[in-house]
Structure formats: structure tokens, C-alpha cells
């Protein structure tokens, strides 16, 4: 299986180095010296990593045969692609590659269907499952242990224990609106029963004014 592991950015210096936008959790494995990578566009590669180093928080790579700034700049925006065994797992326990999570069914502990994972969003603070529900709407589910309680690759499913509001937010909003409408109806009824109540109190127009504000 081929996976995009990085995108080449601008040239750095005059000796052929380039910055790269890393798209793998294991750059030390996928982008290490000696790694041979396919490319998109295909005519640019394959490229063999000659050296790598971190500079000001960014990974810099030099490829075999790329010796000057002009050659490095010609690689800009090229995608680097690694060949990965589809059954391979990350070195760390309880970690997964994106392709292993895409298309997993998302269910509650009792088996209730929630949807299907269509994308993994990698944010600085955490990863998110983008889940398509049966009605076509999307949910974002944080990939954290407290919420995603089990990943079962054999059964092709992810079991979640969502906190209140995570997957039923629309129902809660509708319920809140119903409660608000009921409150307005109560206030109107109170106004009929107590016509002498002064404006600005909790009875009659006072409550309605507060709600409207």
C-alpha cells in the first residue's frame, strides 16, 4: 500500500536541502537516510533520502543527486510516497495508521450504529475521527481513550462511549428550544391571570422582556 508521508516545501540554503511538511507519525522510519520514496508527480522520483536534520523545528532533507538550490527548488510541492505493508502496525501500542481506521464502523457499546469513519483530522492537540452518519451528516469524535474505548480491526469497528451532547447535540438543541417555547407560553398564561402585575417583574411582560434580551 502506498501512503503519502511528506510534501516537499521550499529549498533551504544552497546545497540542495529542502524543507518538508511531514505527514506521518513516524518520520524517523519513513524519511530516514536510505529511504527510497515514490513521488507525485511520478516523473520527479523515485527519490532516495541522503541526509535529514531538524532546523528551527522543521525537518530538512537532502536527496541523492540534488546538489544545489535550483535542483532543490524544482522539487517544491512534490509528494513523497512510501510503500507500506497494509498489515503493518505502528511501533507504539494502541496506535494505528490512518488507512487502518478509515471506513471503520463507529458503534456504541450496545452495538447502536453511529456512522462510519471517512477521514482522520490531525490537530496539534489531538486527532479527530470525521464520522459520516447514516443520514449523511458528519460528526467529529476526539480520538482519545476516554471516548474511543476500543478499536477492533478484525470486526472493522470502533466502539465509543460519548459524553452527553457529542453525538446527540441536535436533539438537545431541539429539546432546549421546546423548553424555551414552553416557558414563553407559561409567561403568556401568567400575564392573562395577573393583569395588574407591574412591568419588570418575573410575572407577565418582565419575564418575556428578559428572555427577549
PDB file of C-alpha atoms in Angstrom:
ATOM      1  CA  UNK A   1       0.000   0.000   0.000  1.00  0.00           C
ATOM      2  CA  UNK A   2       1.259   3.464  -0.890  1.00  0.00           C
ATOM      3  CA  UNK A   3       0.920   6.278   1.629  1.00  0.00           C
ATOM      4  CA  UNK A   4       1.850   9.940   1.373  1.00  0.00           C
ATOM      5  CA  UNK A   5       4.394  10.630   4.117  1.00  0.00           C
ATOM      6  CA  UNK A   6       5.512  14.187   3.303  1.00  0.00           C
ATOM      7  CA  UNK A   7       5.282  17.124   0.913  1.00  0.00           C
ATOM      8  CA  UNK A   8       8.416  18.936  -0.185  1.00  0.00           C
ATOM      9  CA  UNK A   9       8.475  22.647   0.585  1.00  0.00           C
ATOM     10  CA  UNK A  10      10.920  25.364  -0.328  1.00  0.00           C
ATOM     11  CA  UNK A  11      14.645  24.979  -0.828  1.00  0.00           C
ATOM     12  CA  UNK A  12      16.846  25.660   2.206  1.00  0.00           C
ATOM     13  CA  UNK A  13      20.291  27.081   1.648  1.00  0.00           C
ATOM     14  CA  UNK A  14      22.371  26.465  -1.457  1.00  0.00           C
ATOM     15  CA  UNK A  15      23.436  22.826  -1.031  1.00  0.00           C
ATOM     16  CA  UNK A  16      20.256  21.033  -2.109  1.00  0.00           C
ATOM     17  CA  UNK A  17      18.349  20.762   1.165  1.00  0.00           C
ATOM     18  CA  UNK A  18      14.567  21.155   1.214  1.00  0.00           C
ATOM     19  CA  UNK A  19      12.018  21.697   3.957  1.00  0.00           C
ATOM     20  CA  UNK A  20       9.305  19.057   4.197  1.00  0.00           C
ATOM     21  CA  UNK A  21       5.775  19.061   5.552  1.00  0.00           C
ATOM     22  CA  UNK A  22       5.652  15.766   7.441  1.00  0.00           C
ATOM     23  CA  UNK A  23       2.508  13.674   7.028  1.00  0.00           C
ATOM     24  CA  UNK A  24       3.499  10.628   9.032  1.00  0.00           C
ATOM     25  CA  UNK A  25       3.734   9.912  12.744  1.00  0.00           C
ATOM     26  CA  UNK A  26       6.994   8.055  12.121  1.00  0.00           C
ATOM     27  CA  UNK A  27       9.297  10.367  10.153  1.00  0.00           C
ATOM     28  CA  UNK A  28      12.335   8.703  11.695  1.00  0.00           C
ATOM     29  CA  UNK A  29      11.239   5.486   9.959  1.00  0.00           C
ATOM     30  CA  UNK A  30       9.706   6.710   6.693  1.00  0.00           C
ATOM     31  CA  UNK A  31      12.106   9.598   5.985  1.00  0.00           C
ATOM     32  CA  UNK A  32      15.381   8.246   7.325  1.00  0.00           C
ATOM     33  CA  UNK A  33      18.619   8.242   5.275  1.00  0.00           C
ATOM     34  CA  UNK A  34      18.483   5.490   2.700  1.00  0.00           C
ATOM     35  CA  UNK A  35      14.692   5.524   2.361  1.00  0.00           C
ATOM     36  CA  UNK A  36      13.566   5.259  -1.274  1.00  0.00           C
ATOM     37  CA  UNK A  37      10.344   7.152  -1.930  1.00  0.00           C
ATOM     38  CA  UNK A  38       7.998   7.302  -4.869  1.00  0.00           C
ATOM     39  CA  UNK A  39       6.713  10.724  -5.864  1.00  0.00           C
ATOM     40  CA  UNK A  40       3.713  12.570  -7.187  1.00  0.00           C
ATOM     41  CA  UNK A  41       4.275  13.662  -9.902  1.00  0.00           C
ATOM     42  CA  UNK A  42       5.848  10.320 -10.695  1.00  0.00           C
ATOM     43  CA  UNK A  43       8.414  11.783 -13.092  1.00  0.00           C
ATOM     44  CA  UNK A  44      10.193  13.527 -10.222  1.00  0.00           C
ATOM     45  CA  UNK A  45      11.160  10.310  -8.495  1.00  0.00           C
ATOM     46  CA  UNK A  46      11.971   7.970  -7.093  1.00  0.00           C
ATOM     47  CA  UNK A  47      13.979   9.936  -4.556  1.00  0.00           C
ATOM     48  CA  UNK A  48      16.455   8.484  -2.066  1.00  0.00           C
ATOM     49  CA  UNK A  49      16.944  10.333   1.220  1.00  0.00           C
ATOM     50  CA  UNK A  50      20.622  11.116   1.709  1.00  0.00           C
ATOM     51  CA  UNK A  51      20.541  13.181   4.915  1.00  0.00           C
ATOM     52  CA  UNK A  52      17.986  14.580   7.315  1.00  0.00           C
ATOM     53  CA  UNK A  53      18.107  17.049  10.181  1.00  0.00           C
ATOM     54  CA  UNK A  54      15.808  19.286  12.213  1.00  0.00           C
ATOM     55  CA  UNK A  55      16.323  23.038  11.917  1.00  0.00           C
ATOM     56  CA  UNK A  56      14.161  25.573  13.802  1.00  0.00           C
ATOM     57  CA  UNK A  57      11.522  22.922  14.370  1.00  0.00           C
ATOM     58  CA  UNK A  58      11.336  21.851  10.718  1.00  0.00           C
ATOM     59  CA  UNK A  59      12.680  18.716   9.071  1.00  0.00           C
ATOM     60  CA  UNK A  60      15.229  19.319   6.327  1.00  0.00           C
ATOM     61  CA  UNK A  61      16.075  16.592   3.816  1.00  0.00           C
ATOM     62  CA  UNK A  62      18.662  16.233   1.097  1.00  0.00           C
ATOM     63  CA  UNK A  63      18.163  13.687  -1.666  1.00  0.00           C
ATOM     64  CA  UNK A  64      20.790  11.819  -3.635  1.00  0.00           C
ATOM     65  CA  UNK A  65      21.694  13.703  -6.804  1.00  0.00           C
ATOM     66  CA  UNK A  66      20.237  17.015  -5.607  1.00  0.00           C
ATOM     67  CA  UNK A  67      23.239  19.261  -5.045  1.00  0.00           C
ATOM     68  CA  UNK A  68      22.142  22.879  -5.425  1.00  0.00           C
ATOM     69  CA  UNK A  69      19.316  25.274  -4.702  1.00  0.00           C
ATOM     70  CA  UNK A  70      17.965  25.206  -8.253  1.00  0.00           C
ATOM     71  CA  UNK A  71      17.555  21.419  -8.213  1.00  0.00           C
ATOM     72  CA  UNK A  72      16.023  21.565  -4.735  1.00  0.00           C
ATOM     73  CA  UNK A  73      13.540  24.270  -5.718  1.00  0.00           C
ATOM     74  CA  UNK A  74      12.450  22.148  -8.698  1.00  0.00           C
ATOM     75  CA  UNK A  75      11.141  19.551  -6.201  1.00  0.00           C
ATOM     76  CA  UNK A  76       8.816  22.006  -4.469  1.00  0.00           C
ATOM     77  CA  UNK A  77       5.265  20.686  -3.793  1.00  0.00           C
ATOM     78  CA  UNK A  78       6.264  17.112  -4.701  1.00  0.00           C
ATOM     79  CA  UNK A  79       4.509  14.477  -2.580  1.00  0.00           C
ATOM     80  CA  UNK A  80       6.713  11.756  -1.090  1.00  0.00           C
ATOM     81  CA  UNK A  81       5.121   8.309  -1.049  1.00  0.00           C
ATOM     82  CA  UNK A  82       6.204   5.259   0.949  1.00  0.00           C
ATOM     83  CA  UNK A  83       5.285   1.642   0.294  1.00  0.00           C
ATOM     84  CA  UNK A  84       3.742   0.265   3.484  1.00  0.00           C
ATOM     85  CA  UNK A  85       2.599  -3.255   4.304  1.00  0.00           C
ATOM     86  CA  UNK A  86      -1.176  -2.912   4.900  1.00  0.00           C
ATOM     87  CA  UNK A  87      -0.914  -5.277   7.888  1.00  0.00           C
ATOM     88  CA  UNK A  88       1.924  -3.319   9.488  1.00  0.00           C
ATOM     89  CA  UNK A  89       1.174  -1.639  12.827  1.00  0.00           C
ATOM     90  CA  UNK A  90       2.945   1.349  14.399  1.00  0.00           C
ATOM     91  CA  UNK A  91       5.658   0.574  16.918  1.00  0.00           C
ATOM     92  CA  UNK A  92       3.743   2.149  19.806  1.00  0.00           C
ATOM     93  CA  UNK A  93       0.925   0.127  21.385  1.00  0.00           C
ATOM     94  CA  UNK A  94      -2.640   1.337  20.707  1.00  0.00           C
ATOM     95  CA  UNK A  95      -1.553   3.441  17.724  1.00  0.00           C
ATOM     96  CA  UNK A  96      -2.859   2.993  14.197  1.00  0.00           C
ATOM     97  CA  UNK A  97      -2.200   4.227  10.714  1.00  0.00           C
ATOM     98  CA  UNK A  98      -4.881   6.344   9.097  1.00  0.00           C
ATOM     99  CA  UNK A  99      -5.625   3.741   6.429  1.00  0.00           C
ATOM    100  CA  UNK A 100      -6.446   1.194   9.151  1.00  0.00           C
ATOM    101  CA  UNK A 101      -9.062   3.484  10.692  1.00  0.00           C
ATOM    102  CA  UNK A 102     -10.726   4.797   7.549  1.00  0.00           C
ATOM    103  CA  UNK A 103     -14.066   3.032   6.858  1.00  0.00           C
ATOM    104  CA  UNK A 104     -14.352   1.513  10.332  1.00  0.00           C
ATOM    105  CA  UNK A 105     -17.926   1.372  11.625  1.00  0.00           C
ATOM    106  CA  UNK A 106     -18.452   3.535  14.706  1.00  0.00           C
ATOM    107  CA  UNK A 107     -20.812   1.995  17.265  1.00  0.00           C
ATOM    108  CA  UNK A 108     -21.847   2.448  20.877  1.00  0.00           C
ATOM    109  CA  UNK A 109     -21.088  -0.233  23.460  1.00  0.00           C
ATOM    110  CA  UNK A 110     -24.546  -1.743  22.951  1.00  0.00           C
ATOM    111  CA  UNK A 111     -23.973  -2.018  19.201  1.00  0.00           C
ATOM    112  CA  UNK A 112     -26.004   1.026  18.182  1.00  0.00           C
ATOM    113  CA  UNK A 113     -24.728   2.322  14.862  1.00  0.00           C
ATOM    114  CA  UNK A 114     -23.305   5.849  14.901  1.00  0.00           C
ATOM    115  CA  UNK A 115     -21.680   6.069  11.476  1.00  0.00           C
ATOM    116  CA  UNK A 116     -18.511   5.377   9.503  1.00  0.00           C
ATOM    117  CA  UNK A 117     -15.054   6.964   9.728  1.00  0.00           C
ATOM    118  CA  UNK A 118     -14.339   8.816   6.484  1.00  0.00           C
ATOM    119  CA  UNK A 119     -11.309  10.884   7.498  1.00  0.00           C
ATOM    120  CA  UNK A 120      -8.763  11.411  10.269  1.00  0.00           C
ATOM    121  CA  UNK A 121      -8.045  15.040  11.148  1.00  0.00           C
ATOM    122  CA  UNK A 122      -4.665  15.552  12.819  1.00  0.00           C
ATOM    123  CA  UNK A 123      -4.780  18.633  15.045  1.00  0.00           C
ATOM    124  CA  UNK A 124      -1.942  19.902  17.267  1.00  0.00           C
ATOM    125  CA  UNK A 125      -3.850  18.967  20.430  1.00  0.00           C
ATOM    126  CA  UNK A 126      -5.458  15.691  19.354  1.00  0.00           C
ATOM    127  CA  UNK A 127      -6.685  13.592  16.443  1.00  0.00           C
ATOM    128  CA  UNK A 128     -10.323  13.612  15.354  1.00  0.00           C
ATOM    129  CA  UNK A 129     -12.441  10.990  13.630  1.00  0.00           C
ATOM    130  CA  UNK A 130     -14.618  12.545  10.942  1.00  0.00           C
ATOM    131  CA  UNK A 131     -17.662  10.277  11.012  1.00  0.00           C
ATOM    132  CA  UNK A 132     -20.418  10.177   8.411  1.00  0.00           C
ATOM    133  CA  UNK A 133     -23.791   9.344   9.921  1.00  0.00           C
ATOM    134  CA  UNK A 134     -26.421   7.266   8.115  1.00  0.00           C
ATOM    135  CA  UNK A 135     -28.352  10.461   7.289  1.00  0.00           C
ATOM    136  CA  UNK A 136     -25.305  11.949   5.563  1.00  0.00           C
ATOM    137  CA  UNK A 137     -24.372  14.448   8.283  1.00  0.00           C
ATOM    138  CA  UNK A 138     -20.905  14.460   9.860  1.00  0.00           C
ATOM    139  CA  UNK A 139     -19.643  14.189  13.424  1.00  0.00           C
ATOM    140  CA  UNK A 140     -16.217  14.942  14.862  1.00  0.00           C
ATOM    141  CA  UNK A 141     -15.171  12.481  17.543  1.00  0.00           C
ATOM    142  CA  UNK A 142     -11.942  13.049  19.510  1.00  0.00           C
ATOM    143  CA  UNK A 143      -9.659  10.020  19.266  1.00  0.00           C
ATOM    144  CA  UNK A 144      -8.951   9.801  22.986  1.00  0.00           C
ATOM    145  CA  UNK A 145      -9.101   6.794  25.283  1.00  0.00           C
ATOM    146  CA  UNK A 146     -11.954   8.205  27.366  1.00  0.00           C
ATOM    147  CA  UNK A 147     -14.233   8.329  24.312  1.00  0.00           C
ATOM    148  CA  UNK A 148     -12.909   5.707  21.879  1.00  0.00           C
ATOM    149  CA  UNK A 149     -12.870   2.673  24.132  1.00  0.00           C
ATOM    150  CA  UNK A 150     -11.978   0.003  21.571  1.00  0.00           C
ATOM    151  CA  UNK A 151     -10.561  -0.355  18.074  1.00  0.00           C
ATOM    152  CA  UNK A 152     -11.354  -3.793  16.654  1.00  0.00           C
ATOM    153  CA  UNK A 153      -9.637  -4.196  13.294  1.00  0.00           C
ATOM    154  CA  UNK A 154     -10.908  -7.756  12.878  1.00  0.00           C
ATOM    155  CA  UNK A 155     -14.522  -6.680  13.286  1.00  0.00           C
ATOM    156  CA  UNK A 156     -13.793  -3.405  11.460  1.00  0.00           C
ATOM    157  CA  UNK A 157     -15.338  -1.218  14.129  1.00  0.00           C
ATOM    158  CA  UNK A 158     -14.563   1.490  16.651  1.00  0.00           C
ATOM    159  CA  UNK A 159     -16.521   1.424  19.905  1.00  0.00           C
ATOM    160  CA  UNK A 160     -17.189   4.789  21.557  1.00  0.00           C
ATOM    161  CA  UNK A 161     -18.563   5.993  24.887  1.00  0.00           C
ATOM    162  CA  UNK A 162     -19.517   9.580  24.032  1.00  0.00           C
ATOM    163  CA  UNK A 163     -20.153  12.253  26.658  1.00  0.00           C
ATOM    164  CA  UNK A 164     -23.579  13.942  26.621  1.00  0.00           C
ATOM    165  CA  UNK A 165     -24.055  16.180  23.609  1.00  0.00           C
ATOM    166  CA  UNK A 166     -21.262  14.726  21.456  1.00  0.00           C
ATOM    167  CA  UNK A 167     -23.476  12.723  19.120  1.00  0.00           C
ATOM    168  CA  UNK A 168     -26.957  13.901  20.169  1.00  0.00           C
ATOM    169  CA  UNK A 169     -26.354  17.653  20.098  1.00  0.00           C
ATOM    170  CA  UNK A 170     -29.118  18.286  17.598  1.00  0.00           C
ATOM    171  CA  UNK A 171     -31.635  16.504  19.822  1.00  0.00           C
ATOM    172  CA  UNK A 172     -30.506  18.549  22.811  1.00  0.00           C
ATOM    173  CA  UNK A 173     -30.821  21.801  20.867  1.00  0.00           C
ATOM    174  CA  UNK A 174     -34.341  20.851  19.795  1.00  0.00           C
ATOM    175  CA  UNK A 175     -35.211  19.948  23.382  1.00  0.00           C
ATOM    176  CA  UNK A 176     -33.864  23.271  24.618  1.00  0.00           C
ATOM    177  CA  UNK A 177     -35.943  25.130  22.050  1.00  0.00           C
ATOM    178  CA  UNK A 178     -39.059  23.210  23.101  1.00  0.00           C
ATOM    179  CA  UNK A 179     -38.387  24.130  26.718  1.00  0.00           C
ATOM    180  CA  UNK A 180     -37.910  27.780  25.773  1.00  0.00           C
ATOM    181  CA  UNK A 181     -41.158  27.802  23.801  1.00  0.00           C
ATOM    182  CA  UNK A 182     -42.946  26.228  26.759  1.00  0.00           C
ATOM    183  CA  UNK A 183     -41.525  28.933  29.012  1.00  0.00           C
ATOM    184  CA  UNK A 184     -42.879  31.662  26.745  1.00  0.00           C
ATOM    185  CA  UNK A 185     -46.294  30.000  26.744  1.00  0.00           C
ATOM    186  CA  UNK A 186     -46.256  29.851  30.558  1.00  0.00           C
ATOM    187  CA  UNK A 187     -45.368  33.527  30.766  1.00  0.00           C
ATOM    188  CA  UNK A 188     -48.193  34.452  28.413  1.00  0.00           C
ATOM    189  CA  UNK A 189     -50.634  32.445  30.524  1.00  0.00           C
ATOM    190  CA  UNK A 190     -49.320  34.160  33.650  1.00  0.00           C
ATOM    191  CA  UNK A 191     -49.939  37.543  32.077  1.00  0.00           C
ATOM    192  CA  UNK A 192     -53.586  36.667  31.490  1.00  0.00           C
ATOM    193  CA  UNK A 193     -54.022  35.545  35.094  1.00  0.00           C
ATOM    194  CA  UNK A 194     -52.260  38.545  36.643  1.00  0.00           C
ATOM    195  CA  UNK A 195     -53.053  41.595  34.545  1.00  0.00           C
ATOM    196  CA  UNK A 196     -52.151  44.037  37.327  1.00  0.00           C
ATOM    197  CA  UNK A 197     -48.546  42.851  37.617  1.00  0.00           C
ATOM    198  CA  UNK A 198     -46.059  45.679  37.084  1.00  0.00           C
ATOM    199  CA  UNK A 199     -43.633  45.605  34.103  1.00  0.00           C
ATOM    200  CA  UNK A 200     -40.151  44.452  35.018  1.00  0.00           C
ATOM    201  CA  UNK A 201     -41.214  41.722  37.463  1.00  0.00           C
ATOM    202  CA  UNK A 202     -40.946  37.934  36.920  1.00  0.00           C
ATOM    203  CA  UNK A 203     -44.639  37.816  36.121  1.00  0.00           C
ATOM    204  CA  UNK A 204     -46.061  38.801  32.776  1.00  0.00           C
ATOM    205  CA  UNK A 205     -44.022  41.036  30.471  1.00  0.00           C
ATOM    206  CA  UNK A 206     -40.997  41.145  32.772  1.00  0.00           C
ATOM    207  CA  UNK A 207     -40.027  37.528  32.033  1.00  0.00           C
ATOM    208  CA  UNK A 208     -40.735  37.947  28.326  1.00  0.00           C
ATOM    209  CA  UNK A 209     -38.539  41.067  28.192  1.00  0.00           C
ATOM    210  CA  UNK A 210     -35.694  39.206  29.910  1.00  0.00           C
ATOM    211  CA  UNK A 211     -35.979  36.284  27.500  1.00  0.00           C
ATOM    212  CA  UNK A 212     -36.057  38.609  24.518  1.00  0.00           C
ATOM    213  CA  UNK A 213     -32.887  40.338  25.653  1.00  0.00           C
TER     214      UNK A 213
END
